[in-house]
């Protein structure tokens, strides 16, 4: 088998897909060509007063039937073509299609007047399409063969070696017996043919190469991201081990396993433990985000959001009562809607939002969670009357390690990874998250904020 | 009194955990790597094993736990992990880790004692 696969086609699957799609497209186009040929045969006779001889019309009908036949066969066979580079593959299939078409076209050109027919332009059209798919050496050889055929046909007709098939009523003066016309015509035809093929082939392969490079750089970037996340995980684990050891010793001392501790010393040690807690929490957050980034697949199942949210509120009941927060959950859906997604990841996302809300509302604050239908999915709103988010910082809150200036100043703990995790999870589910501040629950002192999550059903 | 084996590649964790458990009257034996861990378990037949994941070792804690179970050593195992099990990322869904309890580090002394006592009493109840 001649190897038709170009050097740039390394990502085989995508390449074969594209070729097969084009092959199918040509088959469909050919059905149209058959209809157009038939229309050409009948309409020109009626509307333009052109007459075909008996031989011509018989030949053209036979050719049309032939095209229709081989097109049907191609259509039947296309599915059984395997994308195997060593055997008969879609590229060979393209080549076969093209050769069949060129043979049919050569016959049509002959039976519609040789040099006098405008249908010869279809040669150029065919060859340009061929140059987009087939490698240069093949398409160039075919171009030369077509040129030879055309020259041989026109010269042959001029010298009377081949019988000329004129369309009666088309031209006032015959052209096939005009040598100057034949020479100029053949020259221009050859020139245009070669230029079109070479240019189309060059541009196409450049485009393919660029596409290829793009795919490769995306691959490279993805690999680099995975490496980076693995590196971060490794590094953070290394940092966590000594932190854990410090923490364990502080616990052992503070819980008096080594005997009594001086009051002043104890106070400072408690402080030290709380700082090491902070560091460990941060490290855990980084680990979670990195692992989440590495986790490309989500384990999918049917989830009833209402149950999930209710369970979540239950988990946070202690914290909610401690601050005496008025928390309401409304299910305003008119349509019952189950979400397809990863229950575990969504739990993390929602619990991040709820714990933020609890953290940032003041004593006796208000939190509302509202579930409703929106478009073809559901919307979940987490609304609070907490400290809110400065409006110029709203666009940044979903970035890694971003913490709004008003929380930094008020000594809230946190690494700033929570919302970036939430966004990541929601986007993995094909959803969207938006934040506004102030919220409808807010007031002058506590503007509040609201997060809207949209999830497709 | 019950004998507890602690296997962890961090010397200070071994020290701190031993301190806590000793104070409650447990006897403790320790090992700093999976190989030694395997040996002390084989030789001393402890009532409970506390096993760290030990990511850096070629045969990590999971491997060792599986090895014990394969050899019909059914001693209860508490596994120390670095990332919360509740986050579910350390283990493949179908990966069977034959341990009785996962504990995310750091664990407070109270919790450690509570878990150890709970597992030991469950064991007694069974036998």
Coordinates of C-alpha atoms in Angstrom, one line a residue:
Chain A
X1 CA 0.0 0.0 0.0
X2 CA 1.2 3.5 -0.8
X3 CA 1.7 5.4 2.4
X4 CA -0.5 8.5 2.1
X5 CA -0.2 9.7 5.6
X6 CA 1.5 13.0 5.9
X7 CA 4.4 13.5 8.3
X8 CA 2.5 15.9 10.5
X9 CA -0.4 13.6 11.2
X10 CA 0.9 12.3 14.5
X11 CA -2.3 12.6 16.5
X12 CA -3.9 9.8 14.5
X13 CA -7.3 9.7 16.0
X14 CA -8.1 13.3 15.3
X15 CA -6.5 13.0 11.8
X16 CA -8.5 9.9 10.8
X17 CA -11.7 11.4 12.2
X18 CA -11.2 14.5 10.0
X19 CA -10.5 12.4 6.9
X20 CA -13.4 10.2 7.4
X21 CA -15.7 13.1 8.0
X22 CA -14.5 14.6 4.7
X23 CA -14.9 11.4 2.9
X24 CA -18.5 11.2 4.0
X25 CA -19.0 14.8 3.1
X26 CA -17.8 14.2 -0.5
X27 CA -20.2 11.3 -0.8
X28 CA -23.1 13.5 0.2
X29 CA -21.9 16.2 -2.2
X30 CA -21.8 13.7 -5.0
X31 CA -25.5 13.0 -4.6
X32 CA -26.0 16.7 -5.2
X33 CA -23.7 16.5 -8.3
X34 CA -25.8 13.7 -9.8
X35 CA -28.9 15.9 -9.4
X36 CA -27.1 18.8 -10.9
X37 CA -25.9 16.8 -13.9
X38 CA -29.5 15.6 -14.6
X39 CA -30.7 19.2 -14.3
X40 CA -27.9 20.3 -16.7
X41 CA -29.0 17.7 -19.2
X42 CA -32.7 18.6 -19.2
X43 CA -32.8 22.3 -18.3
X44 CA -30.2 23.4 -20.9
X45 CA -32.2 21.7 -23.6
X46 CA -35.4 23.4 -22.6
X47 CA -34.4 26.8 -21.3
X48 CA -31.3 27.6 -23.4
X49 CA -32.3 25.8 -26.6
X50 CA -29.2 23.7 -26.7
X51 CA -29.4 20.3 -28.3
X52 CA -27.4 17.2 -27.4
X53 CA -26.8 14.5 -30.0
X54 CA -28.1 11.0 -29.4
X55 CA -24.6 9.9 -28.5
X56 CA -24.1 12.8 -26.1
X57 CA -27.3 12.4 -24.2
X58 CA -26.9 8.6 -23.9
X59 CA -23.3 9.0 -22.8
X60 CA -24.2 11.6 -20.2
X61 CA -27.0 9.6 -18.8
X62 CA -24.8 6.5 -18.6
X63 CA -22.1 8.6 -16.8
X64 CA -24.6 10.0 -14.4
X65 CA -25.9 6.5 -13.5
X66 CA -22.3 5.3 -13.2
X67 CA -21.5 8.1 -10.7
X68 CA -24.7 7.4 -8.7
X69 CA -23.7 3.7 -8.7
X70 CA -20.2 4.1 -7.5
X71 CA -21.3 6.7 -5.0
X72 CA -23.8 4.2 -3.5
X73 CA -21.0 1.6 -3.3
X74 CA -18.7 4.1 -1.6
X75 CA -21.4 5.1 0.8
X76 CA -21.9 1.4 1.8
X77 CA -18.2 0.8 2.1
X78 CA -17.2 3.8 4.1
X79 CA -18.0 2.4 7.4
X80 CA -16.0 -0.7 7.0
X81 CA -12.8 1.2 6.2
X82 CA -10.4 0.8 9.0
X83 CA -8.0 3.5 10.2
X84 CA -4.9 1.4 9.8
X85 CA -1.9 3.1 8.4
X86 CA -0.5 0.0 6.9
X87 CA -3.6 -1.2 5.1
X88 CA -6.3 0.3 2.9
X89 CA -7.4 3.3 5.0
X90 CA -9.6 6.4 4.7
X91 CA -6.8 8.2 2.8
X92 CA -6.7 5.5 0.1
X93 CA -10.5 5.7 0.1
X94 CA -10.2 9.5 -0.6
X95 CA -7.8 8.8 -3.4
X96 CA -10.2 6.2 -5.0
X97 CA -13.1 8.6 -4.8
X98 CA -11.0 11.3 -6.4
X99 CA -9.8 9.1 -9.2
X100 CA -13.3 7.9 -10.0
X101 CA -14.6 11.5 -10.0
X102 CA -11.8 12.6 -12.3
X103 CA -12.5 9.7 -14.8
X104 CA -16.2 10.6 -14.8
X105 CA -15.4 14.3 -15.2
X106 CA -13.0 13.5 -18.1
X107 CA -15.8 11.7 -19.9
X108 CA -18.3 14.5 -19.2
X109 CA -15.8 17.1 -20.5
X110 CA -15.3 15.0 -23.7
X111 CA -19.0 14.5 -24.3
X112 CA -19.9 18.2 -23.7
X113 CA -17.5 19.6 -26.3
X114 CA -13.8 19.2 -25.1
X115 CA -12.2 22.6 -25.2
X116 CA -15.6 24.3 -25.8
X117 CA -17.2 23.1 -22.5
X118 CA -17.2 25.3 -19.4
X119 CA -17.4 22.2 -17.3
X120 CA -13.6 21.7 -17.5
X121 CA -13.4 24.2 -14.7
X122 CA -14.6 21.4 -12.4
X123 CA -11.2 19.8 -12.9
X124 CA -9.6 22.7 -11.0
X125 CA -12.2 22.6 -8.3
X126 CA -11.6 18.8 -7.8
X127 CA -7.9 19.2 -7.7
X128 CA -8.0 21.9 -5.1
X129 CA -10.1 19.7 -2.8
X130 CA -7.7 16.9 -3.4
X131 CA -4.7 19.0 -2.5
X132 CA -6.3 19.7 0.9
X133 CA -6.3 16.0 1.7
X134 CA -3.7 14.2 -0.2
X135 CA 0.1 14.4 0.0
X136 CA 1.9 16.6 -2.5
X137 CA 3.6 14.0 -4.6
X138 CA 0.3 12.2 -5.3
X139 CA -1.8 15.3 -6.0
X140 CA 1.0 16.7 -8.3
X141 CA 1.1 13.5 -10.3
X142 CA -2.6 13.5 -10.7
X143 CA -2.5 17.2 -11.8
X144 CA 0.0 16.3 -14.4
X145 CA -2.1 13.4 -15.6
X146 CA -5.2 15.6 -15.9
X147 CA -3.2 18.2 -17.8
X148 CA -1.9 15.6 -20.2
X149 CA -5.4 14.3 -20.7
X150 CA -6.8 17.7 -21.4
X151 CA -4.0 18.6 -23.9
X152 CA -4.3 15.2 -25.6
X153 CA -8.0 15.6 -25.9
X154 CA -8.0 19.1 -27.3
X155 CA -5.0 18.5 -29.7
X156 CA -6.5 15.1 -30.7
X157 CA -9.8 16.8 -31.5
X158 CA -8.0 19.5 -33.5
X159 CA -6.2 17.0 -35.7
X160 CA -9.3 15.0 -36.1
X161 CA -7.9 12.0 -34.2
X162 CA -10.7 12.1 -31.7
X163 CA -14.2 12.9 -32.8
X164 CA -15.4 16.3 -31.5
X165 CA -18.7 16.3 -29.6
X166 CA -20.2 19.8 -30.0
X167 CA -23.3 21.0 -28.2
X168 CA -25.5 22.2 -31.0
X169 CA -26.6 25.8 -30.5
X170 CA -23.9 26.7 -27.9
X171 CA -21.2 28.4 -29.9
X172 CA -21.7 30.4 -33.2
X173 CA -18.2 29.6 -34.3
X174 CA -16.5 26.3 -33.4
X175 CA -13.3 26.7 -31.3
X176 CA -11.9 23.2 -31.3
X177 CA -10.4 23.6 -34.7
X178 CA -8.7 26.9 -33.9
X179 CA -5.1 26.0 -33.1
X180 CA -4.1 29.4 -31.5
X181 CA -7.2 29.2 -29.2
X182 CA -6.3 25.6 -28.3
X183 CA -2.7 26.4 -27.5
X184 CA -3.5 29.5 -25.4
X185 CA -6.3 27.7 -23.6
X186 CA -4.2 24.6 -22.8
X187 CA -1.3 26.7 -21.6
X188 CA -3.5 28.8 -19.3
X189 CA -5.3 25.7 -18.1
X190 CA -2.0 23.9 -17.2
X191 CA -0.7 27.0 -15.4
X192 CA -3.8 27.6 -13.4
X193 CA -4.0 23.9 -12.5
X194 CA -0.5 23.6 -11.3
X195 CA -0.6 26.9 -9.4
X196 CA -3.9 26.0 -7.6
X197 CA -2.7 22.6 -6.6
X198 CA 0.7 23.7 -5.3
X199 CA -0.7 26.7 -3.4
X200 CA -3.6 24.8 -1.9
X201 CA -1.4 21.9 -0.9
X202 CA 1.2 24.2 0.7
X203 CA -1.4 26.3 2.6
X204 CA -3.2 23.2 3.8
X205 CA -0.1 21.5 5.1
X206 CA 1.0 24.7 6.8
X207 CA -2.4 24.9 8.5
X208 CA -2.2 21.3 9.6
X209 CA 1.2 21.8 10.9
X210 CA 0.1 24.8 13.0
X211 CA -2.8 22.8 14.3
X212 CA -0.5 20.0 15.2
X213 CA 1.8 22.4 17.1
X214 CA -1.1 23.8 18.9
X215 CA -2.2 20.3 20.0
X216 CA 1.3 19.5 21.1
X217 CA 1.7 22.7 23.2
X218 CA -1.7 22.0 24.9
X219 CA -0.5 18.5 25.7
X220 CA 2.7 19.9 27.0
X221 CA 0.9 22.4 29.2
X222 CA -1.4 19.8 30.6
X223 CA 1.6 17.6 31.4
X224 CA 3.4 20.5 33.1
X225 CA 0.3 21.2 35.1
X226 CA 0.1 17.6 36.4
X227 CA 3.8 17.7 37.2
X228 CA 3.4 20.9 39.0
X229 CA 0.5 19.6 41.1
X230 CA 2.4 16.5 41.9
X231 CA 5.4 18.5 42.9
X232 CA 3.2 20.7 45.1
X233 CA 1.6 17.7 46.8
X234 CA 5.1 16.2 47.5
X235 CA 6.4 19.4 48.8
X236 CA 3.5 20.1 51.0
X237 CA 3.5 16.6 52.4
X238 CA 7.2 17.3 53.3
X239 CA 6.2 20.5 55.1
X240 CA 3.3 18.9 56.8
X241 CA 5.4 16.1 58.5
X242 CA 7.4 18.4 60.8
X243 CA 4.4 20.6 61.5
X244 CA 2.5 17.5 62.7
X245 CA 5.4 16.5 64.9
X246 CA 5.5 20.0 66.5
X247 CA 1.8 19.9 67.0
X248 CA 1.9 16.4 68.6
X249 CA 4.6 17.5 71.1
X250 CA 2.6 20.6 71.9
X251 CA -0.4 18.5 72.6
X252 CA 1.5 16.1 74.7
X253 CA 2.9 19.0 76.8
X254 CA -0.4 20.9 77.0
X255 CA -2.4 17.9 78.0
X256 CA 0.1 17.5 80.9
X257 CA 1.5 14.1 79.8
X258 CA 4.9 15.4 80.9
X259 CA 3.7 16.9 84.2
X260 CA 2.5 20.3 85.2
X261 CA 3.2 23.4 83.1
X262 CA 3.8 26.9 84.3
X263 CA 0.7 29.1 83.6
X264 CA 2.7 31.7 81.6
X265 CA 4.4 29.1 79.6
X266 CA 1.1 27.3 79.0
X267 CA -0.5 30.4 77.6
X268 CA 2.3 30.9 75.0
X269 CA 2.2 27.2 74.1
X270 CA -1.5 27.4 73.5
X271 CA -0.8 30.3 71.2
X272 CA 1.9 28.3 69.5
X273 CA -0.5 25.3 69.0
X274 CA -3.1 27.5 67.5
X275 CA -0.6 29.0 65.0
X276 CA 0.6 25.5 64.1
X277 CA -3.1 24.6 63.6
X278 CA -3.4 27.4 61.2
X279 CA -0.4 26.2 59.3
X280 CA -1.6 22.7 59.1
X281 CA -5.1 23.8 57.9
X282 CA -3.4 25.8 55.2
X283 CA -1.3 22.9 54.1
X284 CA -4.4 20.7 54.0
X285 CA -6.2 23.2 51.9
X286 CA -3.3 23.3 49.4
X287 CA -3.2 19.5 49.3
X288 CA -7.0 19.3 48.7
X289 CA -6.8 21.8 45.8
X290 CA -3.9 20.1 44.2
X291 CA -5.5 16.7 44.4
X292 CA -8.7 18.1 43.0
X293 CA -6.8 19.5 40.1
X294 CA -5.3 16.1 39.4
X295 CA -8.6 14.5 39.5
X296 CA -9.9 14.7 36.0
X297 CA -12.7 12.3 36.3
X298 CA -15.6 12.8 38.6
X299 CA -17.6 9.8 39.9
X300 CA -21.0 10.5 38.6
X301 CA -24.3 9.7 40.1
X302 CA -27.8 11.1 40.6
X303 CA -28.0 13.6 43.4
X304 CA -31.0 15.2 45.0
X305 CA -29.7 18.7 45.9
X306 CA -32.3 19.3 48.6
X307 CA -31.2 16.3 50.6
X308 CA -27.6 17.3 50.2
X309 CA -28.2 20.8 51.5
X310 CA -30.3 19.6 54.4
X311 CA -27.6 17.2 55.5
X312 CA -25.1 20.0 55.2
X313 CA -27.1 22.3 57.4
X314 CA -27.4 19.5 59.9
X315 CA -23.6 19.2 60.0
X316 CA -23.2 22.8 60.8
X317 CA -26.0 23.0 63.4
X318 CA -23.6 23.5 66.3
X319 CA -21.8 26.5 64.6
X320 CA -25.2 27.9 63.6
X321 CA -26.6 27.8 67.1
X322 CA -23.4 29.1 68.6
X323 CA -23.7 32.3 66.7
X324 CA -27.5 32.2 67.0
X325 CA -27.8 32.5 63.3
X326 CA -31.2 32.6 61.6
X327 CA -30.8 30.1 58.8
X328 CA -33.6 29.5 56.3
X329 CA -33.6 27.0 53.5
X330 CA -36.3 27.4 50.8
X331 CA -37.0 24.9 48.0
X332 CA -38.8 27.0 45.4
X333 CA -38.5 24.5 42.5
X334 CA -41.6 23.9 40.5
X335 CA -40.0 21.0 38.7
X336 CA -38.4 18.2 40.5
X337 CA -34.9 18.0 39.2
X338 CA -32.1 15.6 40.0
X339 CA -28.5 16.6 39.3
X340 CA -26.0 14.3 37.8
X341 CA -22.7 14.8 39.4
X342 CA -20.2 13.8 42.1
X343 CA -22.0 14.0 45.4
X344 CA -18.8 14.1 47.3
X345 CA -17.3 17.1 45.4
X346 CA -20.5 19.0 45.5
X347 CA -20.7 18.5 49.3
X348 CA -17.2 20.0 49.6
X349 CA -18.2 23.0 47.4
X350 CA -21.5 23.7 49.3
X351 CA -19.9 23.2 52.7
X352 CA -17.2 25.7 51.8
X353 CA -19.9 28.2 50.9
X354 CA -22.0 27.6 54.0
X355 CA -19.0 27.6 56.4
X356 CA -17.9 30.9 54.8
X357 CA -21.3 32.4 55.4
X358 CA -21.3 31.2 59.0
X359 CA -17.8 32.5 59.5
X360 CA -18.5 36.0 58.1
X361 CA -21.9 36.8 59.6
X362 CA -22.0 38.4 63.0
X363 CA -23.8 37.2 66.1
X364 CA -27.6 36.8 65.3
X365 CA -26.9 37.1 61.6
X366 CA -29.1 35.8 58.8
X367 CA -28.3 33.2 56.1
X368 CA -30.7 32.1 53.4
X369 CA -30.3 29.2 51.0
X370 CA -32.7 29.1 48.1
X371 CA -33.1 26.3 45.6
X372 CA -34.9 27.1 42.4
X373 CA -35.3 26.1 38.7
X374 CA -33.4 28.2 36.2
X375 CA -33.3 27.6 32.5
X376 CA -32.7 24.0 32.0
X377 CA -31.0 23.5 35.4
X378 CA -31.1 24.5 39.0
X379 CA -29.9 27.5 40.9
X380 CA -28.7 27.4 44.5
X381 CA -28.3 30.7 46.2
X382 CA -26.3 31.2 49.4
X383 CA -27.2 34.6 50.7
X384 CA -26.0 36.2 54.0
X385 CA -25.8 39.5 55.9
X386 CA -22.1 39.1 56.7
X387 CA -19.2 41.5 56.2
X388 CA -19.6 41.3 52.4
X389 CA -16.9 41.6 49.8
X390 CA -15.5 45.0 48.6
X391 CA -16.8 45.5 45.0
X392 CA -13.4 46.0 43.4
X393 CA -12.3 42.6 44.8
X394 CA -15.3 40.6 43.6
X395 CA -13.8 39.5 40.3
X396 CA -10.8 38.1 42.2
X397 CA -12.4 36.1 44.9
X398 CA -12.3 32.8 43.0
X399 CA -8.5 33.0 42.5
X400 CA -6.2 30.7 44.4
X401 CA -4.9 32.2 47.6
X402 CA -7.0 35.3 47.2
X403 CA -8.4 36.8 50.5
X404 CA -10.5 39.9 50.5
X405 CA -8.8 42.9 52.2
X406 CA -11.6 43.2 54.8
X407 CA -11.1 39.6 56.0
X408 CA -7.3 40.1 56.2
X409 CA -7.8 43.1 58.4
X410 CA -10.2 41.4 60.8
X411 CA -8.0 38.4 61.6
X412 CA -10.2 35.6 60.2
X413 CA -8.3 32.4 59.6
X414 CA -8.1 30.8 56.2
X415 CA -5.8 30.2 53.4
X416 CA -7.9 31.7 50.6
X417 CA -8.3 28.4 48.8
X418 CA -12.0 27.7 49.6
X419 CA -13.7 29.6 46.8
X420 CA -11.2 28.5 44.2
X421 CA -12.1 24.9 45.1
X422 CA -15.8 25.7 44.9
X423 CA -15.4 27.2 41.5
X424 CA -13.3 24.3 40.3
X425 CA -15.9 21.8 41.5
X426 CA -18.9 23.7 39.9
X427 CA -17.1 24.1 36.6
X428 CA -16.2 20.4 36.6
X429 CA -20.0 19.8 36.7
X430 CA -20.6 22.1 33.7
X431 CA -22.0 24.8 36.0
X432 CA -21.3 28.4 36.8
X433 CA -20.9 30.4 40.0
X434 CA -21.3 34.1 40.5
X435 CA -21.0 36.3 43.6
X436 CA -22.6 39.6 44.4
X437 CA -22.1 42.0 47.3
X438 CA -24.0 43.7 48.9
X439 CA -26.7 41.2 49.0
X440 CA -30.5 41.6 49.5
X441 CA -30.1 40.6 53.2
X442 CA -27.4 43.2 53.8
X443 CA -27.6 46.5 55.6
X444 CA -25.4 49.5 56.1
X445 CA -22.9 48.0 58.5
X446 CA -23.0 44.5 57.1
X447 CA -23.5 44.6 53.3
X448 CA -23.6 40.8 53.0
X449 CA -22.8 38.7 50.0
X450 CA -24.6 36.2 47.9
X451 CA -23.3 33.3 45.8
X452 CA -25.4 31.9 42.9
X453 CA -24.6 28.5 41.7
X454 CA -26.1 27.3 38.4
X455 CA -25.9 23.5 37.7
X456 CA -27.3 21.9 34.5
X457 CA -29.7 19.0 35.1
Chain B
X1 CA -2.1 -4.7 79.5
X2 CA -2.4 -4.5 75.8
X3 CA 0.7 -4.3 73.6
X4 CA 0.6 -1.7 70.8
X5 CA 3.0 -1.5 67.8
X6 CA 3.5 1.9 66.2
X7 CA 5.1 2.0 62.8
X8 CA 6.0 5.5 61.5
X9 CA 8.9 7.0 59.6
X10 CA 8.9 10.1 61.8
X11 CA 10.8 9.6 65.0
X12 CA 9.0 12.4 66.9
X13 CA 5.6 11.0 66.1
X14 CA 6.7 7.6 67.5
X15 CA 8.0 9.4 70.6
X16 CA 4.9 11.6 71.2
X17 CA 2.5 8.7 70.5
X18 CA 4.4 6.4 72.8
X19 CA 4.4 9.0 75.6
X20 CA 0.7 9.3 75.4
X21 CA 0.0 5.6 75.3
X22 CA 2.5 4.7 78.0
X23 CA 0.9 7.1 80.3
X24 CA -2.3 5.1 80.0
X25 CA -0.4 2.0 80.9
X26 CA -0.2 0.5 77.4
X27 CA 3.0 -1.2 76.4
X28 CA 4.4 0.2 73.2
X29 CA 6.9 -1.1 70.6
X30 CA 8.0 1.0 67.7
X31 CA 9.5 0.7 64.3
X32 CA 10.8 3.4 61.9
X33 CA 10.2 1.6 58.6
X34 CA 8.0 -1.0 57.1
X35 CA 10.6 -3.8 57.3
X36 CA 11.2 -3.4 61.0
X37 CA 7.5 -2.9 61.5
X38 CA 6.8 -6.3 59.9
X39 CA 9.4 -7.9 62.1
X40 CA 8.2 -6.4 65.4
X41 CA 4.6 -7.4 64.6
X42 CA 5.7 -11.0 63.7
X43 CA 7.8 -11.4 66.8
X44 CA 5.7 -9.6 69.4
X45 CA 2.1 -10.2 68.2
X46 CA 0.8 -6.9 69.4
X47 CA -2.9 -6.4 70.2
X48 CA -3.1 -3.3 68.0
X49 CA -1.1 -1.7 65.2
X50 CA -0.8 2.0 64.5
X51 CA 0.5 2.3 61.0
X52 CA 1.5 5.4 59.1
X53 CA 0.9 5.6 55.4
X54 CA 4.7 6.3 54.9
X55 CA 4.4 7.7 51.4
X56 CA 8.1 8.0 51.0
X57 CA 8.9 4.3 51.5
X58 CA 8.9 2.0 48.5
X59 CA 6.6 -0.4 50.3
X60 CA 4.3 2.0 52.0
X61 CA 1.8 1.5 54.8
X62 CA -0.9 0.3 52.6
X63 CA 1.4 -2.4 51.3
X64 CA 2.3 -3.5 54.8
X65 CA -1.3 -3.6 55.9
X66 CA -2.1 -5.8 52.9
X67 CA 0.9 -8.0 53.7
X68 CA -0.3 -8.6 57.3
X69 CA -3.8 -9.5 56.1
X70 CA -2.4 -11.9 53.5
X71 CA -0.5 -13.7 56.2
X72 CA -3.7 -13.9 58.3
X73 CA -2.4 -11.4 60.8
X74 CA -5.8 -9.9 61.7
X75 CA -4.6 -7.5 64.4
X76 CA -6.7 -4.3 64.3
X77 CA -4.9 -1.5 62.4
X78 CA -5.3 2.3 62.9
X79 CA -3.8 4.1 59.9
X80 CA -2.3 7.5 60.2
X81 CA -2.8 9.5 57.0
X82 CA -1.6 12.9 55.9
X83 CA -4.7 13.9 54.0
X84 CA -8.1 13.5 55.4
X85 CA -9.7 10.2 54.4
X86 CA -12.9 12.1 54.2
X87 CA -11.5 13.9 51.2
X88 CA -11.3 10.5 49.6
X89 CA -8.4 11.2 47.4
X90 CA -5.7 9.0 48.8
X91 CA -7.4 5.8 47.9
X92 CA -9.0 4.6 44.7
X93 CA -12.6 3.8 45.1
X94 CA -12.1 0.1 44.6
X95 CA -8.9 -0.1 46.4
X96 CA -9.4 -2.3 49.4
X97 CA -7.3 -1.0 52.3
X98 CA -7.7 -3.6 55.1
X99 CA -7.5 -1.3 58.1
X100 CA -10.0 -0.7 60.8
X101 CA -9.7 3.0 61.2
X102 CA -8.2 6.0 59.4
X103 CA -6.9 8.9 61.4
X104 CA -5.8 12.2 59.9
X105 CA -2.7 13.6 61.4
X106 CA -2.3 15.4 63.7
X107 CA -4.3 13.5 66.2
X108 CA -4.9 14.8 69.7
X109 CA -3.8 12.6 72.6
X110 CA -7.4 12.3 73.8
X111 CA -8.6 11.1 70.4
X112 CA -5.8 8.7 70.1
X113 CA -6.5 7.1 73.4
X114 CA -10.2 7.0 72.6
X115 CA -9.7 5.3 69.3
X116 CA -7.2 2.8 70.7
X117 CA -9.5 1.9 73.6
X118 CA -12.5 1.6 71.3
X119 CA -10.7 -0.8 68.9
X120 CA -9.3 -2.9 71.7
X121 CA -12.7 -3.3 73.4
X122 CA -14.3 -4.2 70.1
X123 CA -11.6 -6.8 69.7
X124 CA -12.2 -8.3 73.1
X125 CA -15.9 -8.3 72.5
X126 CA -15.3 -10.4 69.4
X127 CA -13.0 -13.0 70.7

